Tab-separated table of C-alpha atoms and ligand atoms in Angstrom:
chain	number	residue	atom	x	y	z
A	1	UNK	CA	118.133	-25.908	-24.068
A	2	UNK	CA	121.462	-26.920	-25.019
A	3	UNK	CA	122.661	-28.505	-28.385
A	4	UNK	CA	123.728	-32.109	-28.317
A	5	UNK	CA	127.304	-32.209	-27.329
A	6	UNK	CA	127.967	-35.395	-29.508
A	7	UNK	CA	127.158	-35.665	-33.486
A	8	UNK	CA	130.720	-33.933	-34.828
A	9	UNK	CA	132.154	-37.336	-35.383
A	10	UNK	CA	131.495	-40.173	-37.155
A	11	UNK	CA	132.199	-43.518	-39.364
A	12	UNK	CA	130.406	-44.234	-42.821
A	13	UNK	CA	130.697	-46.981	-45.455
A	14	UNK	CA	132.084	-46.288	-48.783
A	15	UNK	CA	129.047	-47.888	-50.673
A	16	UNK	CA	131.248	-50.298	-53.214
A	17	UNK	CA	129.568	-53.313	-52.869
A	18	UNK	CA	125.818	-52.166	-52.128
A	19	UNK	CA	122.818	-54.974	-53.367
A	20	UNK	CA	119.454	-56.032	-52.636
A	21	UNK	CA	120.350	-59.682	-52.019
A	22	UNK	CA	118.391	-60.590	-49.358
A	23	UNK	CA	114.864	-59.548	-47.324
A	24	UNK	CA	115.350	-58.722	-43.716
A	25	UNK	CA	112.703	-55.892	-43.769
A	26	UNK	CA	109.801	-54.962	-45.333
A	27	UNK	CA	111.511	-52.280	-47.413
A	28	UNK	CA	114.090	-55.126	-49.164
A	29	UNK	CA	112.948	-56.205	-52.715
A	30	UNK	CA	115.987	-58.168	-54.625
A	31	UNK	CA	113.905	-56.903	-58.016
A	32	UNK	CA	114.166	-53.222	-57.021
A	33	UNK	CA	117.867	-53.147	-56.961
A	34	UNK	CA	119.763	-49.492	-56.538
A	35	UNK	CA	121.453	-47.583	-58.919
A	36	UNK	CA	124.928	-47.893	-58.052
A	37	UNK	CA	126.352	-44.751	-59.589
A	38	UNK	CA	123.000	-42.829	-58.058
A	39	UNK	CA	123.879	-44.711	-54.466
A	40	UNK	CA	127.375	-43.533	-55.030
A	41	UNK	CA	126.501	-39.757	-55.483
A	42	UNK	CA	124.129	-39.721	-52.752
A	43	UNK	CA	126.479	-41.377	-50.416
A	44	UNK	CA	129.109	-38.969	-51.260
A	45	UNK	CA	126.692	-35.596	-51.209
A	46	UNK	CA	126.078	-36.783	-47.258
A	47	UNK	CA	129.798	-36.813	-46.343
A	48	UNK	CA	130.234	-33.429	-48.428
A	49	UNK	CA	127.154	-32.128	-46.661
A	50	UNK	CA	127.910	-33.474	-43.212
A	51	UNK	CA	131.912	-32.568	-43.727
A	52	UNK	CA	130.744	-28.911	-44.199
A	53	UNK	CA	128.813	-28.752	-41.268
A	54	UNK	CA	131.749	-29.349	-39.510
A	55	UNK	CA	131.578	-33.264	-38.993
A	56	UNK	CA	134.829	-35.129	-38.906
A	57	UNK	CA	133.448	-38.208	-41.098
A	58	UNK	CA	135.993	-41.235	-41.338
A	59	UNK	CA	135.266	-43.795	-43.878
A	60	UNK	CA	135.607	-47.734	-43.953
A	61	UNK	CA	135.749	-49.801	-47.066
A	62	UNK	CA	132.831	-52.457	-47.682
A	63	UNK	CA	133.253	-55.530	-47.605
A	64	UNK	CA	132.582	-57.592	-50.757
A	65	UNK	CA	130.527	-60.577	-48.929
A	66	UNK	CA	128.511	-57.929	-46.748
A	67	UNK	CA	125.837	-55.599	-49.101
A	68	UNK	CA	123.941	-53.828	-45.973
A	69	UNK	CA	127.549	-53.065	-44.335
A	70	UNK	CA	127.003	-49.520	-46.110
A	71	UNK	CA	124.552	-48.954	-43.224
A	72	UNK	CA	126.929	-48.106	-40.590
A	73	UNK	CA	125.059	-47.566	-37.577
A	74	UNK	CA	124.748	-51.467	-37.058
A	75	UNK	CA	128.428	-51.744	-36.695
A	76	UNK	CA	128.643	-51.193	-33.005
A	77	UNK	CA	127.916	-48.519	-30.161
A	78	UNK	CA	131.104	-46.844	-30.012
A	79	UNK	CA	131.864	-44.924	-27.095
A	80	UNK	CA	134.599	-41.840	-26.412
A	81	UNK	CA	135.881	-40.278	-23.531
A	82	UNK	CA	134.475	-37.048	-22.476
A	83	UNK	CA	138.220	-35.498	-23.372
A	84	UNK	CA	137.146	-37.243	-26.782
A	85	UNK	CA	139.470	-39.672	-27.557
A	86	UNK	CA	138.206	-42.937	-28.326
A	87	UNK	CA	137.067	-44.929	-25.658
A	88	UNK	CA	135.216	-48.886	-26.292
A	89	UNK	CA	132.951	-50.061	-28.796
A	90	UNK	CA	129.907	-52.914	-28.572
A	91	UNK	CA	130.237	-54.672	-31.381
A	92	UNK	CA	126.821	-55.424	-32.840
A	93	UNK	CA	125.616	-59.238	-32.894
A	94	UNK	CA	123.377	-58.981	-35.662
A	95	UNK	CA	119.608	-60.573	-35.914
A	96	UNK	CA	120.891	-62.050	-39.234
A	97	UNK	CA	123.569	-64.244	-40.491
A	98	UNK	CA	123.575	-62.281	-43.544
A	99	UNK	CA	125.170	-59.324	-41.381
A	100	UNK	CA	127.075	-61.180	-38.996
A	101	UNK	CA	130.210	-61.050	-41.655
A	102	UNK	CA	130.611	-56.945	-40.888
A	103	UNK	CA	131.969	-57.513	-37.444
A	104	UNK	CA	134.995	-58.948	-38.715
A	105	UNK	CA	135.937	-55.634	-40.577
A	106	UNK	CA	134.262	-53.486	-38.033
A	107	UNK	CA	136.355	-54.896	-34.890
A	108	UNK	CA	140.059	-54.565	-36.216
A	109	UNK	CA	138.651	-50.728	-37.645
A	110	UNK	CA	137.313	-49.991	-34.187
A	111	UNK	CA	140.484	-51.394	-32.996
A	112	UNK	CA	143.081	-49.504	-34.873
A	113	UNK	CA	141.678	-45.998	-34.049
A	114	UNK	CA	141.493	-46.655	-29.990
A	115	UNK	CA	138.289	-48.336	-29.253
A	116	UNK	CA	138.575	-51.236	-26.512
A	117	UNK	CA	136.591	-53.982	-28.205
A	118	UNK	CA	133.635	-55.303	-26.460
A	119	UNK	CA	130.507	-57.662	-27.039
A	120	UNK	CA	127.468	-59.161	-25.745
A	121	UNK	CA	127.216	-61.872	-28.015
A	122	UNK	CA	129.087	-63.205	-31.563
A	123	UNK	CA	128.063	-65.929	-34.098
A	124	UNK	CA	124.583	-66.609	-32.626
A	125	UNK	CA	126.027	-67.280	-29.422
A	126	UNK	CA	124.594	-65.141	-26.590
A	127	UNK	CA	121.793	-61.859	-27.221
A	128	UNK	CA	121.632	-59.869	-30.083
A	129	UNK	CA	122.022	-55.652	-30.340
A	130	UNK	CA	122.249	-53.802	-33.280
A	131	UNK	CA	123.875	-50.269	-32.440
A	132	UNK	CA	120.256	-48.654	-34.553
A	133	UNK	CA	118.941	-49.789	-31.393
A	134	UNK	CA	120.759	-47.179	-28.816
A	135	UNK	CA	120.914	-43.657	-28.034
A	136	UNK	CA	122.326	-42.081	-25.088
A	137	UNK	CA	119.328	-40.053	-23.770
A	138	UNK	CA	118.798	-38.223	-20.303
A	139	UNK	CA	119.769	-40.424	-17.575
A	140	UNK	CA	120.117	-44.122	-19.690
A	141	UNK	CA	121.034	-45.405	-22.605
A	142	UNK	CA	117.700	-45.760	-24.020
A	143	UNK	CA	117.748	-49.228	-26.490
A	144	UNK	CA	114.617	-49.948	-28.830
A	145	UNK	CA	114.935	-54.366	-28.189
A	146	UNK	CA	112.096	-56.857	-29.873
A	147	UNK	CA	112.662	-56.688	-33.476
A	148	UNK	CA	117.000	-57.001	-33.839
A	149	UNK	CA	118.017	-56.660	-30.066
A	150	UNK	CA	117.158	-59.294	-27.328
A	151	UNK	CA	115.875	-58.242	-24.385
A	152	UNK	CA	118.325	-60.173	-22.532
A	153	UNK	CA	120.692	-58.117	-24.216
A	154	UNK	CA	120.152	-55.178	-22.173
A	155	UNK	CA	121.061	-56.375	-19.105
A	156	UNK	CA	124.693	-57.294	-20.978
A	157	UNK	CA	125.054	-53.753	-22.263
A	158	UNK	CA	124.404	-52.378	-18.706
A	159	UNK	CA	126.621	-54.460	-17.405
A	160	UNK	CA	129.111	-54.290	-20.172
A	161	UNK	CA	128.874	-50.259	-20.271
A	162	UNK	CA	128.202	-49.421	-16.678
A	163	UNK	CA	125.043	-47.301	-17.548
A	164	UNK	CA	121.553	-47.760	-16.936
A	165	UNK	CA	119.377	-49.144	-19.942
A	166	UNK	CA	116.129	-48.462	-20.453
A	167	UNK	CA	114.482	-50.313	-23.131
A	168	UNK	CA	111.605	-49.706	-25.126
A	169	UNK	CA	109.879	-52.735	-27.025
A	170	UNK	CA	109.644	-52.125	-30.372
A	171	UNK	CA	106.484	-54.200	-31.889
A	172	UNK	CA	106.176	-52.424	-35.465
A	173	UNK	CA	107.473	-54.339	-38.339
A	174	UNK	CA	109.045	-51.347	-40.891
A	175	UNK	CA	110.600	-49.431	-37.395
A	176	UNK	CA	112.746	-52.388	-36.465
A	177	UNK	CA	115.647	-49.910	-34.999
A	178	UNK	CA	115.353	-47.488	-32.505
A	179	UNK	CA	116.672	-45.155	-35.131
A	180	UNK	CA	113.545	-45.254	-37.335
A	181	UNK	CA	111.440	-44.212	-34.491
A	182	UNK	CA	113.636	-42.054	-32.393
A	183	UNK	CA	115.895	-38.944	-33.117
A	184	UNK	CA	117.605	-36.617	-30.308
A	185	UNK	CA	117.690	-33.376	-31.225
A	186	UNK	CA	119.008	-31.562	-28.399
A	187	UNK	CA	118.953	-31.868	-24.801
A	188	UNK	CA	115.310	-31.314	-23.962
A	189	UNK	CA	113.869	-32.073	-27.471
A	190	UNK	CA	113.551	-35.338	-29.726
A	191	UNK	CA	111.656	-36.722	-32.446
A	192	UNK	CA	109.328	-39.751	-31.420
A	193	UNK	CA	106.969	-42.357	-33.282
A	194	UNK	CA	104.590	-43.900	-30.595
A	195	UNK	CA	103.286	-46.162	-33.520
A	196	UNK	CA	106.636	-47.801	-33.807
A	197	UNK	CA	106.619	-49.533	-29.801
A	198	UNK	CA	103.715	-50.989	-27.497
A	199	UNK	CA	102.066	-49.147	-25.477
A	200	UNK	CA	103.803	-49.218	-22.341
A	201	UNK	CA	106.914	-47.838	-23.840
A	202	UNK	CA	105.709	-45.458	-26.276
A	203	UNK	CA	104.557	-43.865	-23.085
A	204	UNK	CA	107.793	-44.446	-21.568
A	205	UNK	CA	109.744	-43.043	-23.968
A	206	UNK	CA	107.396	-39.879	-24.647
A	207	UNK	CA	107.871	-39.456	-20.290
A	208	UNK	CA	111.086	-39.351	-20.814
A	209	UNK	CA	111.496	-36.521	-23.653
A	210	UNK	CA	110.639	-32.977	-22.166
A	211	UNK	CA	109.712	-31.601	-25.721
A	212	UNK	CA	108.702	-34.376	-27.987
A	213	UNK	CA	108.042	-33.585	-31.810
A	214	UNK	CA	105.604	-36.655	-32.185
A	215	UNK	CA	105.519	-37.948	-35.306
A	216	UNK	CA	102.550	-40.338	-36.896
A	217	UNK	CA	103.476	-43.765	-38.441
A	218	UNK	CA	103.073	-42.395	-42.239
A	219	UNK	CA	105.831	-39.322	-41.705
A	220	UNK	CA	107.661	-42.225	-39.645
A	221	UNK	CA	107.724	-43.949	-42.539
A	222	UNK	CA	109.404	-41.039	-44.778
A	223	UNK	CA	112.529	-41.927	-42.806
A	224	UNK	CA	112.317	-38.532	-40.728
A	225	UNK	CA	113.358	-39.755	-37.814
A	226	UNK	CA	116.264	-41.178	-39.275
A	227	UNK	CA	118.091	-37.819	-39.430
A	228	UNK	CA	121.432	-36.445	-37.975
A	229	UNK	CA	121.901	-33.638	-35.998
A	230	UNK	CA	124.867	-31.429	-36.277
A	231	UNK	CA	125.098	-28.905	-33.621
A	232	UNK	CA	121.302	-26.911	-34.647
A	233	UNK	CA	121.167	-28.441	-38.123
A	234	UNK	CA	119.226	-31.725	-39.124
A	235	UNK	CA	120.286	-33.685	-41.836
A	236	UNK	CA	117.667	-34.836	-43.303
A	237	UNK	CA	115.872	-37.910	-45.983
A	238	UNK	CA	112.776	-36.329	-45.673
A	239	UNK	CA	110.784	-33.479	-43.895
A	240	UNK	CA	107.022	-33.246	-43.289
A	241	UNK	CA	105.556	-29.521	-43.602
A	242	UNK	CA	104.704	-29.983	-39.876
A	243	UNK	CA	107.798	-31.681	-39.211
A	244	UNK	CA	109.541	-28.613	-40.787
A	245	UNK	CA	107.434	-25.887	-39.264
A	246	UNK	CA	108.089	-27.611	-35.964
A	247	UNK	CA	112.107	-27.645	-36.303
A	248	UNK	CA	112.345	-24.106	-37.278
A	249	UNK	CA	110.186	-22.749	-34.524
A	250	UNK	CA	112.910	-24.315	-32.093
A	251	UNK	CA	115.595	-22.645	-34.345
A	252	UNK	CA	117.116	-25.838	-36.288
A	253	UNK	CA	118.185	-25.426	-39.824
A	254	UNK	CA	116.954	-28.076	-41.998
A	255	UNK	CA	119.304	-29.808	-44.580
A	256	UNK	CA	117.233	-32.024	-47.043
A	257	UNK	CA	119.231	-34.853	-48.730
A	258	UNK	CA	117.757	-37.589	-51.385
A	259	UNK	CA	118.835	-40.910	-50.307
A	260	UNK	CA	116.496	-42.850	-52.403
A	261	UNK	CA	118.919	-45.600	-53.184
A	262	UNK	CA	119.213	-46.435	-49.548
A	263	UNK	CA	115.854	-46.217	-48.428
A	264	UNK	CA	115.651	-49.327	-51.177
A	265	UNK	CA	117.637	-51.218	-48.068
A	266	UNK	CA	115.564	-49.872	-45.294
A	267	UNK	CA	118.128	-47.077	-44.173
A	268	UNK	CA	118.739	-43.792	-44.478
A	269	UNK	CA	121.406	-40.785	-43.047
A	270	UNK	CA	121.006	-41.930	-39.760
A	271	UNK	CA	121.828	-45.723	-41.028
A	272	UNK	CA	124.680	-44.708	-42.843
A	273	UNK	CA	126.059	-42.931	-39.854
A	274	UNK	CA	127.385	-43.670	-36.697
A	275	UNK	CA	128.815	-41.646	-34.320
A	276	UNK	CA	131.632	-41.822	-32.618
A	277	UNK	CA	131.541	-38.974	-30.030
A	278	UNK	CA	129.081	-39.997	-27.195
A	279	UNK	CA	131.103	-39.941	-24.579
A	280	UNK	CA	130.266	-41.850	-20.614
A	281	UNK	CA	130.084	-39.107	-18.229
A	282	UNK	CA	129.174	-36.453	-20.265
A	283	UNK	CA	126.068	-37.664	-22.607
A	284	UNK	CA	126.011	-40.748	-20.458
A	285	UNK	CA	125.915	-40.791	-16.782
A	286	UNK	CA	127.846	-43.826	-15.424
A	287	UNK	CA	125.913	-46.072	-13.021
A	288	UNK	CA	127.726	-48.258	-10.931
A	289	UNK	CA	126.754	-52.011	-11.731
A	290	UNK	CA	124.648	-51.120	-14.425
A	291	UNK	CA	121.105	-50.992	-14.133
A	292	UNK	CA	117.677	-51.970	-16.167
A	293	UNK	CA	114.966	-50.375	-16.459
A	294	UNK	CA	111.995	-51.987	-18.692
A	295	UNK	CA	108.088	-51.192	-19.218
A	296	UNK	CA	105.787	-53.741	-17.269
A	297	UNK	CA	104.668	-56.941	-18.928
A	298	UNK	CA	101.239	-56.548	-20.635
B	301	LIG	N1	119.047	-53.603	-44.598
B	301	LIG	C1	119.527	-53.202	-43.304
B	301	LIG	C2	119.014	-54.160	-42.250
B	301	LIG	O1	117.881	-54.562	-42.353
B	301	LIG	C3	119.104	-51.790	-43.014
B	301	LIG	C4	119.689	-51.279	-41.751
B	301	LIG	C5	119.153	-49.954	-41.356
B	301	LIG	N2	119.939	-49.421	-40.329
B	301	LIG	C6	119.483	-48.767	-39.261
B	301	LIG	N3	120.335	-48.309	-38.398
B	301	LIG	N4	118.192	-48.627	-39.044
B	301	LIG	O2	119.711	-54.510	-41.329
């Protein structure tokens, strides 16, 4: 198997302006509010950690009116080239107002360092995606939709992208991105929570990962699968003893960081994290037109 050729790159939030002001998942409780000098060093012992692995990490300020921008992931699906210079970004179009403020920082910062700017929808106008909600995978961009991204949606990334999309309906409440139920890990190998989708697509997505490392909802819930990869390490919240004893049979190094304060939020590394390096053509096959591909109704 081969290591994932993206993962070396990537933008984070400077956590300056990080609250509990709202609930828009089940982990958000405005009277458990995070430390803010704890959030601070956590934040900064994942760019140290992710910097020595070799990650170029670039880092956007916060935005004072926008407390969940710190989870970076949700600012758009940023593409490169497979040369790797930057290429487009999709702009998320976020599920809730209280997000929809980031995309105003996030487009000019996407902007300035290459990345043609792109949508499928702005202001409530047109269907939501949240970038948690994609991963290049195999053949497809594989996008988790119920929860934050429309279905109709994935017909405009497909189209917007020139890939094929297949989508996978997410149905449980505390795995509302992709990226709390889904973690590549190399080229044949991923980590996957069937609890987190309906059935259709659980099998789906299980079909379409040679080597699963199935995880039950409870380890789901340790934020697991929200973990990086760096070329054979995983950057880890959290890691199950069978979780663990499963990595390090295939070879991968585990890296265990706390990032209590942002699990308060409902995110963890992967969250605070996005990558910039997945590149069309080489972790993405193009497909002319764009295509869809979703489970059968039910
Ligand atoms: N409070 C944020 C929200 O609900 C957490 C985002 C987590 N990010 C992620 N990529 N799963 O939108």
């Amino acid at each position: 198997m081969a290591e994932l050729a993206w993962g070396r790159w990537y933008a984070a939030v400077e956590p300056t302006a990080y609250r509990i002001d709202y609930v828009i998942n089940p982990f958000m409780d405005p009277a458990d509010q995070p430390d803010p000098t704890r959030a601070r060093d956590q934040w900064d012992a994942m760019v140290a950690t992710l910097r020595a692995l070799g990650a170029r990490v670039d880092v956007l300020p916060q935005r004072a009116d926008s407390p969940d921008m710190v989870y970076a992931m949700n600012l758009g699906l940023a593409l490169s080239r497979p040369d790797g210079a930057a290429d487009r970004v999709v702009l998320s179009h976020m599920r809730y107002t209280e997000r929809r403020a980031e995309r105003r920082s996030a487009g000019p910062w996407f902007a300035d360092r290459g990345f043609a700017l792109r949508r499928v929808g702005a202001d409530g106008v047109g269907p939501c995606f949240e970038a948690g909600d994609a991963f290049a995978w195999g053949d497809a961009l594989v996008v988790g939709y119920g929860p934050r991204t429309d279905e109709l949606g994935l017909k405009a990334l497909a189209t917007e992208l020139g890939v094929r999309v297949r989508g996978v309906r997410i149905t449980h409440p505390a795995m509302y991105h992709l990226d709390l139920a889904f973690c590549p890990l190399d080229d044949r190998r991923a980590i996957v929570c069937p609890a987190a989708f309906d059935d259709a697509s659980a099998q789906e997505l299980l079909a379409l990962v040679p080597e699963p490392l199935v995880i039950d909802e409870t380890e789901a819930l340790t934020f697991c699968a929200n973990s990086v990869v760096v070329g054979r390490t995983v950057v880890m919240p959290a890691c199950p003893p069978r979780v663990r004893a499963q990595l390090e049979a295939w070879g991968f190094d585990v890296v265990l960081l706390d990032l209590g304060e942002f699990h308060k939020g409902g995110g963890s590394v992967r969250c605070l994290t996005n990558p910039l390096d997945v590149a069309i053509g080489r972790d993405l096959p193009a497909a002319a037109g764009g295509e869809v591909v979703v489970p059968p109704l039910q």
